[in-house]
Coordinates of C-alpha atoms in Angstrom, one line a residue:
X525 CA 8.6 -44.6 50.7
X526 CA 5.2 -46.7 50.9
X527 CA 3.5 -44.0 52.2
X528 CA 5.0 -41.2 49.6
X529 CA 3.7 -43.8 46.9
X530 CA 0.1 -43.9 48.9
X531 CA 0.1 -40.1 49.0
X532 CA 0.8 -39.5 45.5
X533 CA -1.7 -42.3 43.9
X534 CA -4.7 -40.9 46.0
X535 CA -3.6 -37.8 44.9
X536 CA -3.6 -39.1 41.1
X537 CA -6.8 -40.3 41.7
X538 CA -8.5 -37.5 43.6
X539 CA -7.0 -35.7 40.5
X540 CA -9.0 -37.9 38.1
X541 CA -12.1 -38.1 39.7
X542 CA -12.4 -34.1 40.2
X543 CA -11.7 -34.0 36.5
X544 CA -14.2 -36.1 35.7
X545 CA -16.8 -34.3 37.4
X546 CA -16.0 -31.3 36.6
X547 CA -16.8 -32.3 32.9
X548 CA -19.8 -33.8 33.9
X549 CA -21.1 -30.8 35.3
X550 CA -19.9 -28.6 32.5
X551 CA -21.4 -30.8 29.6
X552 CA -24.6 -31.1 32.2
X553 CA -24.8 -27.2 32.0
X554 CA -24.4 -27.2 28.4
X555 CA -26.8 -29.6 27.8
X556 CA -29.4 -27.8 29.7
X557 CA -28.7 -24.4 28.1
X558 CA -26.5 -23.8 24.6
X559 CA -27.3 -27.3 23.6
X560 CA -30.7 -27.7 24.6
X561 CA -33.2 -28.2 21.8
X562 CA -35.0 -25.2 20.6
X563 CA -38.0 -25.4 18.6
X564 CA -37.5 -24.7 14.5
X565 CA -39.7 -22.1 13.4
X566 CA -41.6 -22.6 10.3
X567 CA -43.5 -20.3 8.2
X568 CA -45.1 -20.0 4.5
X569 CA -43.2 -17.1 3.1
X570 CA -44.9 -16.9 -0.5
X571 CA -47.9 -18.3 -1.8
X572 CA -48.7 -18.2 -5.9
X573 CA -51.2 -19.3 -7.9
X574 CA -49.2 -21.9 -10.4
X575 CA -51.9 -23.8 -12.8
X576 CA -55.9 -24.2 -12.5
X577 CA -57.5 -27.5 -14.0
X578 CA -61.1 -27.8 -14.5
X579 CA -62.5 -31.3 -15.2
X580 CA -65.9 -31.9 -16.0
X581 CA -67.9 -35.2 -16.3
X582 CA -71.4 -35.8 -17.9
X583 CA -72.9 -38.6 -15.8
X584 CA -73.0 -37.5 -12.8
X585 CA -72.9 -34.1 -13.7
X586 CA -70.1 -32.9 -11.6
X587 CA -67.9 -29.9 -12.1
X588 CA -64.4 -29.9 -10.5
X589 CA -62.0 -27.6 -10.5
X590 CA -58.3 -27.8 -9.1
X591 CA -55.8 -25.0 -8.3
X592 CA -52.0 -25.5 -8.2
X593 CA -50.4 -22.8 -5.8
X594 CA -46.8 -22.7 -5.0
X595 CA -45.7 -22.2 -1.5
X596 CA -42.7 -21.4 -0.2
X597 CA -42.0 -22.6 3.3
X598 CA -39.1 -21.1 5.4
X599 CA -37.7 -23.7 8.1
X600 CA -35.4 -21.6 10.6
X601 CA -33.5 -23.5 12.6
X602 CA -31.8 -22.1 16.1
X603 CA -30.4 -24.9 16.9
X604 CA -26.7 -25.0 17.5
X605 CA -26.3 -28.1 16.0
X606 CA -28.0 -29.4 12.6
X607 CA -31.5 -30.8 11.5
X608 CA -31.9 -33.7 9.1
X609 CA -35.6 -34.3 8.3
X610 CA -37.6 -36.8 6.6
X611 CA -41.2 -36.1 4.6
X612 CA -43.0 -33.8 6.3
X613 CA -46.7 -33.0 6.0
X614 CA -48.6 -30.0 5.1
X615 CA -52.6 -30.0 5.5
X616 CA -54.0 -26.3 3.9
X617 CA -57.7 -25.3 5.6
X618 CA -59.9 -22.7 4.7
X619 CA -62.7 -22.2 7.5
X620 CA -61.8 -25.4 9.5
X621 CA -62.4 -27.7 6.5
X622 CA -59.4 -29.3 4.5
X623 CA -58.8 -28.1 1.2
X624 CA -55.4 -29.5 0.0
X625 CA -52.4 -31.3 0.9
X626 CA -49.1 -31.4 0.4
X627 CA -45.6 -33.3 1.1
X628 CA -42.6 -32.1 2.1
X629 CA -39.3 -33.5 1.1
X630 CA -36.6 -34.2 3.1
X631 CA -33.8 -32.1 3.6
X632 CA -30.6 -30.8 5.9
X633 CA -30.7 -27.6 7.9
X634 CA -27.4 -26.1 9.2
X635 CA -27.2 -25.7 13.0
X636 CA -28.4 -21.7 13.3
X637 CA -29.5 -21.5 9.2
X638 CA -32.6 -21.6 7.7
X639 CA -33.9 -23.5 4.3
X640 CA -36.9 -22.5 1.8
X641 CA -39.0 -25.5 0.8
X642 CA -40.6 -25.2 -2.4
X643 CA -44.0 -27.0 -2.2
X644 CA -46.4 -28.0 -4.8
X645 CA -50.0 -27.9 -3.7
X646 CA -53.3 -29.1 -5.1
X647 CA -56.1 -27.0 -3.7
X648 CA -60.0 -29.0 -4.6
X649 CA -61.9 -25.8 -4.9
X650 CA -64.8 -28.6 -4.9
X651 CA -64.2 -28.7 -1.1
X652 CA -64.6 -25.1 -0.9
X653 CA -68.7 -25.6 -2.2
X654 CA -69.9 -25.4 1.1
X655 CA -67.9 -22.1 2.0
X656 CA -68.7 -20.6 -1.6
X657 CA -70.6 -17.4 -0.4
X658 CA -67.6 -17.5 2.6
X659 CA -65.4 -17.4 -0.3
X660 CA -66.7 -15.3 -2.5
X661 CA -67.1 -12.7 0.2
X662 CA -63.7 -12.7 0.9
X663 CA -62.3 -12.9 -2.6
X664 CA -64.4 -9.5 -3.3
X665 CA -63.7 -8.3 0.2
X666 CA -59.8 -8.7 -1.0
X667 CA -58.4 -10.6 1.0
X668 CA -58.7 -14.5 2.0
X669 CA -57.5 -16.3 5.5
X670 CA -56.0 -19.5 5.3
X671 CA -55.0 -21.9 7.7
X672 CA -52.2 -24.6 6.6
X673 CA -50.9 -27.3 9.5
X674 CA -47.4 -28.7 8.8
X675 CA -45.7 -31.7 10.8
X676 CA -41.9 -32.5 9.7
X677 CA -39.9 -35.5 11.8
X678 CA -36.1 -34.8 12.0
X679 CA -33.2 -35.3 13.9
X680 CA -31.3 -33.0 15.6
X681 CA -27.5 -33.7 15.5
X682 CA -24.6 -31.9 17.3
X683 CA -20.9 -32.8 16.7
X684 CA -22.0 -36.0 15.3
X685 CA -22.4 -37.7 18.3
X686 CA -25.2 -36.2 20.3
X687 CA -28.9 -36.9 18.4
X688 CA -31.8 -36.4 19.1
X689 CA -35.1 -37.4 17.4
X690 CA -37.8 -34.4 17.1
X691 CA -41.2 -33.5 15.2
X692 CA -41.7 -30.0 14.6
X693 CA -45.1 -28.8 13.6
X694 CA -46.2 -25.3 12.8
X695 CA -49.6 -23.7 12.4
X696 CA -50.0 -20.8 10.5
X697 CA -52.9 -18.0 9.5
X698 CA -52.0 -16.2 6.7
X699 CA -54.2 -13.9 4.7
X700 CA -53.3 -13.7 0.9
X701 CA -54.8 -10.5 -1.0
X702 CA -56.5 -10.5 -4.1
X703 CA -55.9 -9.9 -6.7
X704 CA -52.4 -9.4 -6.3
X705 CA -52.0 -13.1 -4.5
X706 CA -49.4 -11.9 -1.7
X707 CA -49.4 -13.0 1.4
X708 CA -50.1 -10.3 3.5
X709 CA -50.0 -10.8 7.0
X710 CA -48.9 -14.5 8.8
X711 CA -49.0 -15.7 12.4
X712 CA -47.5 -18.8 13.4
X713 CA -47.3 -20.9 16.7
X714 CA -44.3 -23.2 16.7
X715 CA -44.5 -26.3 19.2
X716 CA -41.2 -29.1 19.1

């Protein structure tokens, strides 16, 4: 009897511990694969030309004048589970020199849907001075390449339980034609 109560509570136990690797390995494979964090892909999908505000002042004599354009970022995100992000950062360049800036709210992403930021940025055309023949060449040439640089800290979150802390940054060449102002070809590189 002793040993039929032996057999049968090794057995129990055998039992239990081969389920319980067995589930380590299977959420061990599904961790490395299904589960594993993919990069968010990020891209400007239209660029607009909102508001220009010229400001002059006497003494010095300086001339300024600021552009508003409205660009709409796309945030894919292929994750199978979904991304909460804080204020992300977007940095527009035109020939390697910074031109504008802009913040990115923070927002939710479904796991395997995409979101369109609406962002509001102020481009100093005074920073443009040094590139004004560069610019002017393009502009008549009809089409200008722009450079933007965004950075967005998240969280990715599956089930509620699993999360993991990410930054996702994006940098984009997009050339936008004039004078119709449409973005007319984009390349991005995505890193996680």
């Amino acid at each position: 009897m002793k040993n039929q109560s032996k057999r049968r509570c090794l057995i129990a136990i055998g039992a239990i511990i081969f389920l319980i690797l067995l589930l380590f390995i299977i959420i061990l494979i599904l961790a490395l694969t299904v589960f594993k964090p993919k990069q968010p892909k990020t891209q400007v999908q239209s660029a607009k030309v909102d508001g220009v505000a010229p400001s002059v002042s006497l003494i010095p004599l300086n001339i300024r004048l600021n552009l508003t354009l409205d660009l709409q970022i796309l945030v894919k995100n292929p994750n199978h589970a979904s991304f909460k992000h804080g204020t992300g950062n977007s940095i527009l360049e035109y020939r390697d020199k910074q031109i504008g800036e802009a913040d990115i709210y923070p927002g939710y992403i479904p796991a395997t849907g995409s979101t369109s930021f609406p962002c509001r940025l102020t481009l100093q055309v005074d920073q443009l001075a040094s590139n004004l023949t560069s610019l002017i060449t393009d502009i008549i040439g009809g089409h200008l390449v722009m450079e933007t640089h965004t950075k967005i800290p998240g969280r990715i979150n599956f089930l509620g339980i699993f999360k993991k802390h990410v930054v996702t940054s994006s940098d984009c060449q997009f050339t936008i034609a004039f004078p119709s102002l449409n973005i007319t070809k984009q390349e991005c590189k995505n890193k996680l």
